[in-house]
Structure formats: C-alpha cells, structure tokens
Coordinates of C-alpha atoms in Angstrom, one line a residue:
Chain H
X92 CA -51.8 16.1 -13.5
X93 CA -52.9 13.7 -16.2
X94 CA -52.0 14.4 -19.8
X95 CA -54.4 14.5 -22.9
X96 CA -53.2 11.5 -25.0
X97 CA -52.0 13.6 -27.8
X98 CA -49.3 15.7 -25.6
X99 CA -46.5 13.6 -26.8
X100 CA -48.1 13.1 -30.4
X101 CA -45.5 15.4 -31.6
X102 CA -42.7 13.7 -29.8
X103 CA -43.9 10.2 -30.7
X104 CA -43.7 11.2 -34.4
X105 CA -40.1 12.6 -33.8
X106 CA -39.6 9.1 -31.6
X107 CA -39.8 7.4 -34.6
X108 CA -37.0 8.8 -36.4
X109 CA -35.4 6.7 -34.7
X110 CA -37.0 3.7 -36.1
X111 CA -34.9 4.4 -39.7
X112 CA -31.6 4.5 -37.9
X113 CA -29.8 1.1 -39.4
X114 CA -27.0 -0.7 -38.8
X115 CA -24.3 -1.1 -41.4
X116 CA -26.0 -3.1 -44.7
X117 CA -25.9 -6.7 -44.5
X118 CA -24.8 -6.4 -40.8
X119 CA -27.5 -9.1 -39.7
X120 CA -26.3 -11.6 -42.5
X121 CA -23.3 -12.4 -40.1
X122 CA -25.2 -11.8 -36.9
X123 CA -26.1 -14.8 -36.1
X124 CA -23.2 -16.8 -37.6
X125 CA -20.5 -15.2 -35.5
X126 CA -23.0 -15.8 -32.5
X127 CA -22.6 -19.4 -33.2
X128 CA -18.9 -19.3 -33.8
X129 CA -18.3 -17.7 -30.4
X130 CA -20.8 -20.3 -28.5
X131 CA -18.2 -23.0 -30.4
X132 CA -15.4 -21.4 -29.7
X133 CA -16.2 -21.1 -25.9
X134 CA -17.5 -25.0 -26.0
X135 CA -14.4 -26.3 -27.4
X136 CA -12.4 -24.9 -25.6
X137 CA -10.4 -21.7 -25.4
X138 CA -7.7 -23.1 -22.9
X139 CA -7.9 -20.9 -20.7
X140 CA -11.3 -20.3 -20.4
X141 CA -12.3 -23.8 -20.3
X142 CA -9.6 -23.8 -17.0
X143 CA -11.5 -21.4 -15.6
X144 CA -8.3 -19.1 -15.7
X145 CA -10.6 -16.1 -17.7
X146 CA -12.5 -13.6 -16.4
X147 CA -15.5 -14.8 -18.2
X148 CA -18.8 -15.8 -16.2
X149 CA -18.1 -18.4 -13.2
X150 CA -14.8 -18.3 -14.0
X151 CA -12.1 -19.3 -10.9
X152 CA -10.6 -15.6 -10.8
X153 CA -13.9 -14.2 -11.5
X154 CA -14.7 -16.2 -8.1
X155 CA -11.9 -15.8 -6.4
X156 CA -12.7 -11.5 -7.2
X157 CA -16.1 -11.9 -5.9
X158 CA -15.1 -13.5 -2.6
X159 CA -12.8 -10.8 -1.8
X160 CA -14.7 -8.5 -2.9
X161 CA -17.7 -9.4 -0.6
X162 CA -15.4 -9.9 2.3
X163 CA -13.2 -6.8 3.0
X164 CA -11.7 -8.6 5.8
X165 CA -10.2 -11.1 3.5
X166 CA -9.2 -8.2 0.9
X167 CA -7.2 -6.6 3.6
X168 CA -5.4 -10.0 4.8
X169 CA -4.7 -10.7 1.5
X170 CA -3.6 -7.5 0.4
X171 CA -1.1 -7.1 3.7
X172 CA 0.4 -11.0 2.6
X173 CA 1.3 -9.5 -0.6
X174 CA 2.8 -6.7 0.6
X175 CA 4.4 -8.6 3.2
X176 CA 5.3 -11.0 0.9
X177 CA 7.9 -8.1 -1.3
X178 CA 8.9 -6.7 2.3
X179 CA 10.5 -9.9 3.3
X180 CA 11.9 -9.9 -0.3
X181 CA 13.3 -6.7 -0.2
X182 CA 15.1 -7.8 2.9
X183 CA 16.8 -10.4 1.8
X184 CA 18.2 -9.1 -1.5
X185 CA 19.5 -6.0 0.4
X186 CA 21.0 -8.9 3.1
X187 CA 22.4 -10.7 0.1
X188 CA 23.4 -7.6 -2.0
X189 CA 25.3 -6.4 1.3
X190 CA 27.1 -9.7 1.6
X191 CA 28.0 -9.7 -1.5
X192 CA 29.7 -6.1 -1.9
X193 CA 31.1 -6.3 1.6
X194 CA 33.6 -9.5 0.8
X195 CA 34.0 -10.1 -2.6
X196 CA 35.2 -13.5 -3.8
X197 CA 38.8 -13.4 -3.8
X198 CA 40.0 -15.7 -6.5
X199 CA 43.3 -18.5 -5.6
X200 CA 46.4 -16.3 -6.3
X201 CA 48.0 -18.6 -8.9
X202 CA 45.2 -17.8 -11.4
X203 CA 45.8 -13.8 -10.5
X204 CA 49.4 -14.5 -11.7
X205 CA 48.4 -15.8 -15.1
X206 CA 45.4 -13.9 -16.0
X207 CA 45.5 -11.5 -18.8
X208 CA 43.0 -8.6 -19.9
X209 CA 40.0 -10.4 -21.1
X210 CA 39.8 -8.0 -24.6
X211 CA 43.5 -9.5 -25.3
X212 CA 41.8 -13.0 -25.4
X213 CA 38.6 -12.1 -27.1
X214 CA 40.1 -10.6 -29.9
X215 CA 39.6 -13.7 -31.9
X216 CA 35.6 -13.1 -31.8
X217 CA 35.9 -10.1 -34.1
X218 CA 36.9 -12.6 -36.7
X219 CA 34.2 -15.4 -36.1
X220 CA 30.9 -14.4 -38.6
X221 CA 28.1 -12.8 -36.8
X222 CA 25.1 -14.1 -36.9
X223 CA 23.4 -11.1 -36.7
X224 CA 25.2 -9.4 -39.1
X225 CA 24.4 -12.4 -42.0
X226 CA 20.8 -12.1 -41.6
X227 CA 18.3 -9.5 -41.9
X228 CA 20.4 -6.6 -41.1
X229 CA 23.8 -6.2 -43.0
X230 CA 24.5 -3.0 -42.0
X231 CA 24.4 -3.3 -38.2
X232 CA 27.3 -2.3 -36.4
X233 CA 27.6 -4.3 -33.2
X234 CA 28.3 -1.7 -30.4
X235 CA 32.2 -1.3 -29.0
X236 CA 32.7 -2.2 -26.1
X237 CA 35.5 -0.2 -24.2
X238 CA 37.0 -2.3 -22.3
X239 CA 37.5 -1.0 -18.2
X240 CA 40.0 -2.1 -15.9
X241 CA 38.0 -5.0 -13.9
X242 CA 39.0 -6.0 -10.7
X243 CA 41.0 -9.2 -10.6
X244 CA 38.5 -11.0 -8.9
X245 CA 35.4 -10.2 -11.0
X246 CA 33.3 -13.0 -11.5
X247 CA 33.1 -12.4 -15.2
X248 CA 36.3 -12.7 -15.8
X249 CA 36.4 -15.6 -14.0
X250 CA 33.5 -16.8 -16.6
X251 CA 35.2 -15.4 -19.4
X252 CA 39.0 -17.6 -18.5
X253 CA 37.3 -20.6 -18.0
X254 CA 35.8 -20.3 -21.0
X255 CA 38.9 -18.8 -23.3
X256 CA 40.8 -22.3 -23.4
X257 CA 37.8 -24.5 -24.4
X258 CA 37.7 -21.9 -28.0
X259 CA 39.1 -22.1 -31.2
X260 CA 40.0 -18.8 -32.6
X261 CA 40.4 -19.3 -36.3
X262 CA 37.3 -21.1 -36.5
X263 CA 35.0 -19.5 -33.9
X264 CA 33.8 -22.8 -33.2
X265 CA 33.3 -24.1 -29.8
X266 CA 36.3 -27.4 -30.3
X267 CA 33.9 -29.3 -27.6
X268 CA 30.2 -28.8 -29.1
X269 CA 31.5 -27.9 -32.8
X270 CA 29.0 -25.0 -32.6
X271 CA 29.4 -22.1 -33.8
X272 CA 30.1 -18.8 -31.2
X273 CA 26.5 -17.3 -31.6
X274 CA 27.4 -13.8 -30.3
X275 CA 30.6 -11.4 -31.6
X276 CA 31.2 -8.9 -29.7
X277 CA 33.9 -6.2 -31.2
X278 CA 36.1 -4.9 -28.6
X279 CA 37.7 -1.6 -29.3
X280 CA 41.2 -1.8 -28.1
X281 CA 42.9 1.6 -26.9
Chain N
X8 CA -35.8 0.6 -37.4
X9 CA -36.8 -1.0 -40.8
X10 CA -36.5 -4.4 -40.8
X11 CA -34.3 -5.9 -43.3
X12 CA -34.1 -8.6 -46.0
X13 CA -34.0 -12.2 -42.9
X14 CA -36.9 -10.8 -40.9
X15 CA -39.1 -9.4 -44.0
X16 CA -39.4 -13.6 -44.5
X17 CA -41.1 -14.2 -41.2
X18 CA -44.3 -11.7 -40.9
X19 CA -46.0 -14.2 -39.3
X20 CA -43.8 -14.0 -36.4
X21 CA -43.7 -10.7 -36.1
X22 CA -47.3 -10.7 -36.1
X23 CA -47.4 -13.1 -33.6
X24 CA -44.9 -10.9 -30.8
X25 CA -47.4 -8.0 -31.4
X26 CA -44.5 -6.0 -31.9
X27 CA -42.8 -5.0 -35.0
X28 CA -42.4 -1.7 -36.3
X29 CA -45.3 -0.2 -38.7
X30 CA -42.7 1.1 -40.8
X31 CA -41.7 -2.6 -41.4
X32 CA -45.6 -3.6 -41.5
X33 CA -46.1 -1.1 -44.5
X34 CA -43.3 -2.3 -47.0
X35 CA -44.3 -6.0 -46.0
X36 CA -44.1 -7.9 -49.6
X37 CA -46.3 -11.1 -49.9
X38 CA -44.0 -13.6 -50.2
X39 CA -45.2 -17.1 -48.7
X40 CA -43.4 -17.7 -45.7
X41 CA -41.3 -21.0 -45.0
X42 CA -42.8 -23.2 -42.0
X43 CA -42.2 -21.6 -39.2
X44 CA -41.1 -24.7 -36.4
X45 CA -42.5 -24.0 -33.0
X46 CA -40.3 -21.3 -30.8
X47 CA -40.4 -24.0 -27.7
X48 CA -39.6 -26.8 -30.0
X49 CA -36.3 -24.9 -31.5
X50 CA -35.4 -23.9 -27.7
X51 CA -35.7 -27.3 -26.6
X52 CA -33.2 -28.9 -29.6
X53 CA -30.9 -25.7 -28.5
X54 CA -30.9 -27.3 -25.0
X55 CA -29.9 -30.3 -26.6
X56 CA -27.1 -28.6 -28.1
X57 CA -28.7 -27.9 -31.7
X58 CA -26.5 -25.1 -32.8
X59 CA -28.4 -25.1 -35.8
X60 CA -32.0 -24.4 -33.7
X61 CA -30.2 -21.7 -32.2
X62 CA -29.3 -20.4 -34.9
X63 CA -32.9 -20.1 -35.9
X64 CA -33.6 -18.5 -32.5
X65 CA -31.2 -15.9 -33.1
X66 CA -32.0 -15.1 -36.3
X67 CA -35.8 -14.5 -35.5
X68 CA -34.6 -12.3 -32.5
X69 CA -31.2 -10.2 -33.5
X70 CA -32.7 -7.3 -35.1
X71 CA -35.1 -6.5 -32.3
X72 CA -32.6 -7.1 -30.2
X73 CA -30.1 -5.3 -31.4
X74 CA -32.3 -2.6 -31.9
X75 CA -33.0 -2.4 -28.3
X76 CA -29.4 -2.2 -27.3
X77 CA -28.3 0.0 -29.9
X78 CA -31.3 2.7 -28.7
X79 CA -30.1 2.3 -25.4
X80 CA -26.5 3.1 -26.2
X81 CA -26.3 4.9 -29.1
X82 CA -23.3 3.5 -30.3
X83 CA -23.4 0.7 -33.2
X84 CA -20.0 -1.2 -32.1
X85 CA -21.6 -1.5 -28.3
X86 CA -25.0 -2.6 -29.7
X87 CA -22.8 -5.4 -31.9
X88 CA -20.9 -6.7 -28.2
X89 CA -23.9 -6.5 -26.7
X90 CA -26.3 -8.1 -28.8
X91 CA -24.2 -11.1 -29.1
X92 CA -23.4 -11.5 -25.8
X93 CA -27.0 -11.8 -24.7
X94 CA -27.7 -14.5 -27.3
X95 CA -24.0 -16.8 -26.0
X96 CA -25.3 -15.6 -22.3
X97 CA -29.2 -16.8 -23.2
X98 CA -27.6 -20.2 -25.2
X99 CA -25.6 -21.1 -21.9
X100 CA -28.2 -20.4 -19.7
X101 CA -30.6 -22.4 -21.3
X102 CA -31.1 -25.3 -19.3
X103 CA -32.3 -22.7 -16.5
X104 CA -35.0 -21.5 -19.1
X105 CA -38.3 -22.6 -17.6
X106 CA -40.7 -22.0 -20.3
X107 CA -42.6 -19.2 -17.7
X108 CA -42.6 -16.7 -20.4
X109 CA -42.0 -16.8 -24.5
X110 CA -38.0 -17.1 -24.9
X111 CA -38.6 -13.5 -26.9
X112 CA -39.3 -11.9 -23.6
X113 CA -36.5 -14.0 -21.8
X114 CA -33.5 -13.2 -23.9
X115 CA -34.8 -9.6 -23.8
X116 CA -34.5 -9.3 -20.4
X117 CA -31.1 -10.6 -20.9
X118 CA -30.2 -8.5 -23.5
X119 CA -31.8 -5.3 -21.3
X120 CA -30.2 -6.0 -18.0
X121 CA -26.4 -6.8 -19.9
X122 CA -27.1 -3.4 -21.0
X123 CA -28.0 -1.4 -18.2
X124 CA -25.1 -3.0 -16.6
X125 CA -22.6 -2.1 -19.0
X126 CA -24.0 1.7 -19.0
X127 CA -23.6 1.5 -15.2
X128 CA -20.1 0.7 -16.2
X129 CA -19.9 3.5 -19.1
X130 CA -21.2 6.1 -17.2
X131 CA -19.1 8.9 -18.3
X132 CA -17.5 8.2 -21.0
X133 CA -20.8 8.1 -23.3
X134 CA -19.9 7.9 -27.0
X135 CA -22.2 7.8 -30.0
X136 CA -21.7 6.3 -33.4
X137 CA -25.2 6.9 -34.6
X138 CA -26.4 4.2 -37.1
X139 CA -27.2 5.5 -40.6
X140 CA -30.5 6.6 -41.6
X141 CA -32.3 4.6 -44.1
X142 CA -33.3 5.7 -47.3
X143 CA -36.7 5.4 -46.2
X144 CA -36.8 8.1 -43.7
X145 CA -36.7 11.2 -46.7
X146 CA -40.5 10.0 -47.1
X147 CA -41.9 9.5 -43.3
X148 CA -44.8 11.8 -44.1
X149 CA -44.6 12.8 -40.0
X150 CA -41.2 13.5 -40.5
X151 CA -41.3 15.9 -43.7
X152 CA -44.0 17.5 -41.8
X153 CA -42.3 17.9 -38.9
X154 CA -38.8 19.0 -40.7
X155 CA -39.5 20.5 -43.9
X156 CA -41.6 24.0 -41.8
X157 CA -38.6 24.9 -40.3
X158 CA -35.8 24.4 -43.0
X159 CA -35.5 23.8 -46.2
X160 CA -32.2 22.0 -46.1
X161 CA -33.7 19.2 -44.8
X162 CA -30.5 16.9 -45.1
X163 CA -28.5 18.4 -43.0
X164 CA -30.9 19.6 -40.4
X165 CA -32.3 15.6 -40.3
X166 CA -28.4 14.4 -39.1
X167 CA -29.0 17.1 -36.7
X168 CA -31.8 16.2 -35.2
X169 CA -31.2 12.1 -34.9
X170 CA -28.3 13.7 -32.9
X171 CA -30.0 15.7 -30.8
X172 CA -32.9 13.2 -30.4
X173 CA -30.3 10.6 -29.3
X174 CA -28.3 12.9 -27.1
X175 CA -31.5 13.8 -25.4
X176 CA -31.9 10.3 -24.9
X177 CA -29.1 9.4 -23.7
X178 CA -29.6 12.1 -20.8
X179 CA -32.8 9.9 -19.7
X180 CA -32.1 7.6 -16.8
X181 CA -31.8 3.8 -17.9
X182 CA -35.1 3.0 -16.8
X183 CA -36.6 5.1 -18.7
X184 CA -35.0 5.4 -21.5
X185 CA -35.4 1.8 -22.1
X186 CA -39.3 2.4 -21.5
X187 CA -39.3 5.0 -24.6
X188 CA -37.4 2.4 -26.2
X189 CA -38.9 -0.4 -26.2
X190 CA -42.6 1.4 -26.4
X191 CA -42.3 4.4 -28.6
X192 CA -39.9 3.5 -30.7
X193 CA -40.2 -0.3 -30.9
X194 CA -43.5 -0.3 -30.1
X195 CA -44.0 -3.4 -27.9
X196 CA -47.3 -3.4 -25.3
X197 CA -47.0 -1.9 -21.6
X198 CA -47.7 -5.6 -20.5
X199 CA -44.7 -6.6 -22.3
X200 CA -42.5 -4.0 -21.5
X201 CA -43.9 -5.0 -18.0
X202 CA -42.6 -8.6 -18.2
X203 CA -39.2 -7.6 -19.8
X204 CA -38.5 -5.1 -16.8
X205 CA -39.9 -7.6 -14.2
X206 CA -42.1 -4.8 -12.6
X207 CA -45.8 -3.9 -12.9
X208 CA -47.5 -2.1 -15.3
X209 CA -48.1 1.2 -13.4
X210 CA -44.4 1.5 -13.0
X211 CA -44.3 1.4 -16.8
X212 CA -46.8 4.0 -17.3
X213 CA -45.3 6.4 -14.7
X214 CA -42.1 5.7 -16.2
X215 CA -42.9 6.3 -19.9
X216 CA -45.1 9.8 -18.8
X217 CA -42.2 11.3 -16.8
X218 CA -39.2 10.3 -19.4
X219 CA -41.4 11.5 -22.4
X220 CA -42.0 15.0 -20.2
X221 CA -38.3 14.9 -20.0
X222 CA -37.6 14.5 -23.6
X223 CA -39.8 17.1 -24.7
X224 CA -38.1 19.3 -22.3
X225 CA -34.7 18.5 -23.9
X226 CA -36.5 18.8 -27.4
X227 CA -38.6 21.7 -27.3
X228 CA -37.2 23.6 -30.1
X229 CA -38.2 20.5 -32.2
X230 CA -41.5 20.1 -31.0
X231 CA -42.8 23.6 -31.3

C-alpha cells in the first residue's frame, strides 16, 4: 500500500505544534555555560572521579561492574566470597560472644572488698557544668539513669574505679589532663 | 520549536545544516551576522582543549539538540541532563572525532543514542513536564485552522492537545519516534536522519510511514 503524499498533511500540520513547545525563557543563556563548568569541573578534578572511584564513563567500578557482569561465572564466585566472607564472621563473633558469657572475668578479690556502687562515686558529675546543657539547648534534661545492681565483676565498673581516683569532684576537672569532664551524666539515686 | 534570541544571530548556519524550523525562517530579522569561524577549525581548537571553541560549538548546536531530546522524552528536566551530557560526552570524545561526517551530525548521534538509552532505562515510569507553548503558536494559521472548527475555547483545548499529541508520541517506539522527530517536527532531510541513525535511507522512510500511520491512529479525533 503506498500513501498519497498528503495522507499525513493533516498530521504534519498538528506535528508542528510541537515546534512552539519552549523551554523555560532564557534557558539557552546558561546552556552552554554550565556545559563548560561541568567539562572543568570533571578536568580538574572531582576526587573521586579523577580516581576512577565514580561510576562515571571508564571509571574502575564502572569496569570492575562490566567484568562481572559479562562473566556470570565470576559474579557467582564473587558473590559466594562475600557471603562466605559474613559466614566465617558470624562464626566467630558467636565463638567469641560464647566465650565470653560462659566465663566471665572474675576480678582479684581484694578490689571486690573495696568496691563501692559506682552512682555513690559519680555523684560528683551532677555538679561539674554540662557541656551540653551551656550551649545551644538550655533546657535539656540529661536522661536519669537508674542505676541496677551490676555484677561485681562487670567490666564497666572495672572502667569506671579506675577511673574514679584519677577525678576531682569539686572541680570536674580531670587533675591529670586539667580538662574539663565532657559528659554529666545525672544519676537518680533511690 | 522557535528558535530564540543566540541562534536568531546565526541564519547562515542554520541555512547551511538545511535544517531549521520554518517557523524560525519566517520571523528571521536582518541583522548582519558576526563571522562565523569554520565548524572544523572550532572542533580542532576544542581538541586542543579550547573551552572557549567549545563553547561556540555548543552554542550553535544546544537548541537543536535539546530539541531533539526533549521531543523524545517529553519531559524538560530530562531534555536539560541529557542535552548536556551529550555535549561533556562529545567534548571528551573528541580526539576520536574523525572528521567523516559534520560534528552537527556527530554529536547528534550522541545526543540520540544517550537518549534512547536512558528511555530503555525509563521505560515505565514515563513522566511529562511538557515545555510551554510560545506565544507564537495563537497565530499558526494551520493550527487555528485545525483547532478553532472544533471549539471555541481554543486555550484550553490547545494544552489538550500538545498533551495528547505528546502522549501519542511517547506510545511510538524509539525508532520511530525519533524519525517523526527529527523529520516532521524538526525538519532535517531523510539523508540526514539517515546518517544520524547509522542506517539507510529506506529504513527511514519505512520508519517515518508506519509511525505517522500509528500516530494518526492514536490522533484520529484530531485529524478528522
């Protein structure tokens, strides 16, 4: 079937309706400017482009992608390292987890004899200025912490006696560094 | 599309691509245009890393270009990406640029196949943010024709119809919508078109008969 030349006459004229359709008003003022800026921008150097860490064209993971994803061989040996890679890891966190909760540190007895509740000895901290509570918001409330009956042979009180000595309470400066305690932790005591 | 206030400064090469639109051709003004330098001469400097030359380059190309894109998608902010990306693509490519064909058909095809790749991409989730019509449009003599016998609120029913005209567009398959693109509405040559979509110029032909049989299909209660 071959068409007269005026079949589409009507559609040609519709067709160029299209013609009038603009972009925004002095959209090609900038056009050719922010082409330019972008060809800089990728000359000079956008770190990580210029590494060839982007996924722009040729880049090494853009490579790296198109190997694997021409080779499914390689896809699946790399995707069964990976997994194998958190298998192995999950192993041995449970192995150490398990270690961990099935003896726990037992601490020299003489230091069981002398230790007291740890909120006894932070007290002090309530009085040191929070730096929290000085800057942008005045009317935050640090969070209570009720104190629980730990274990006498958690590490963090271990943390927290070795630490207790080393602090000045009136001041809540550190007497070593002369810093001041950066965190104040209010400890609400039953 | 109308060409605006850069390229109304440079009929002669419009003239000499054979391809911009009559509606640009009529509201020509006279104004003596500035020396044009040689397109192979400005390509060359750009290989040379003359940003300036390039600059040039892309300012004698964007609006076709972008007019091509933005037909093809229908959607200004993709035509924008697009547009641009073809001219950083074409700048970095340069030095691969052989001089077989005018750089005008060259970053075309780059510009044409970016697109078709991206709508490959895009697929489903098609989205138009039609460009504005120009003022210009109220007095297309084809178009009162072709609106005002049906309606007389032509305003509303002209929105109406860029929409429906561009949704049945955008129902066409790439090929061919990019054949009623680049020859009905931009008017370039079969030959052209030919070179742009590296095939020959009975695939063209058979191209632009069966997509404008499908558009009138769509368009049929426009066209009656």
């Amino acid at each position: 079937m071959s068409p007269i030349p005026d079949d589409f006459e009507q559609l040609r004229r519709l067709l160029a309706l299209k013609r009038h359709e603009q972009p925004p008003p002095g959209y090609f003022h900038g056009f050719s400017r922010q082409v330019i800026v972008r060809i800089k921008a990728g000359e000079l150097g956008d770190p990580v482009e210029a590494a060839g860490w982007s996924f722009g064209g040729g880049s090494l993971l853009q490579r790296i992608w198109a190997t694997l994803d021409a080779r499914p061989v390689l896809a699946g040996a790399f995707g069964v390292a990976v997994c194998g890679f958190f298998v192995v890891g999950a192993l041995l966190s449970d192995n150490t987890g398990t270690a961990i909760a099935g003896n726990p540190p037992t601490p020299p007895p003489g230091r069981i004899a002398q230790a007291s509740p740890f909120w006894e000895e932070a007290k002090f901290d309530t009085e040191a200025p929070s730096l929290i509570g000085v800057g942008g918001l005045p009317n935050y409330q640090p969070p209570a912490i009720a104190p629980t009956t730990s274990p006498s042979g958690s590490l963090f009180e271990e943390i927290r006696r070795a630490q207790s000595p080393r602090m000045s309470p009136q001041s809540g400066l550190s007497p070593q560094s002369g810093m001041p305690t950066a965190v104040s932790v209010s400890f609400s005591n039953p | 599309m109308i060409m605006t206030e850069p390229a109304r400064r440079k009929p002669a090469d419009e003239q000499a691509q054979g391809s911009a639109p009559r509606a640009a051709r009529r509201d020509e003004e006279q104004v003596p245009a500035p020396p044009q330098i040689d397109e192979m001469e400005l390509v060359k400097r750009a290989r040379d890393g003359d940003l300036e030359s390039y600059d040039e380059l892309v300012k004698r190309y964007q609006e076709r270009i972008y007019a091509t894109v933005y037909h093809m998608t229908s959607n200004h902010e993709d035509a924008n990406d697009l547009a641009q990306e073809a001219f950083i693509k074409a700048f970095h490519a340069l030095k691969s640029f052989k001089g077989g064909s005018s750089f005008y058909t060259w970053v075309y095809r780059i510009a044409v196949n970016k697109t078709i790749n991206f709508l490959k991409q895009r697929k489903n989730k098609a989205q138009m943010s039609l460009d504005d019509l120009d003022f210009n449009v109220e007095h297309n003599p084809d178009l009162i024709a072709l609106i005002s016998d049906k309606t007389p609120r032509r305003e509303v029913n002209l929105a109406e119809l860029q929409e429906k005209l561009n949704g049945a567009m955008q129902k066409l398959s790439e090929p061919h919508r990019l054949v009623v693109t680049l020859h009905d509405v931009q008017g370039l040559s079969h030959e052209e078109i030919a070179k742009i979509m590296d095939c020959n110029i009975g695939t063209v032909r058979s191209r632009l008969f069966y997509a404008r049989q499908q558009l009138q299909a769509y368009l049929s209660d426009y066209l009656k």
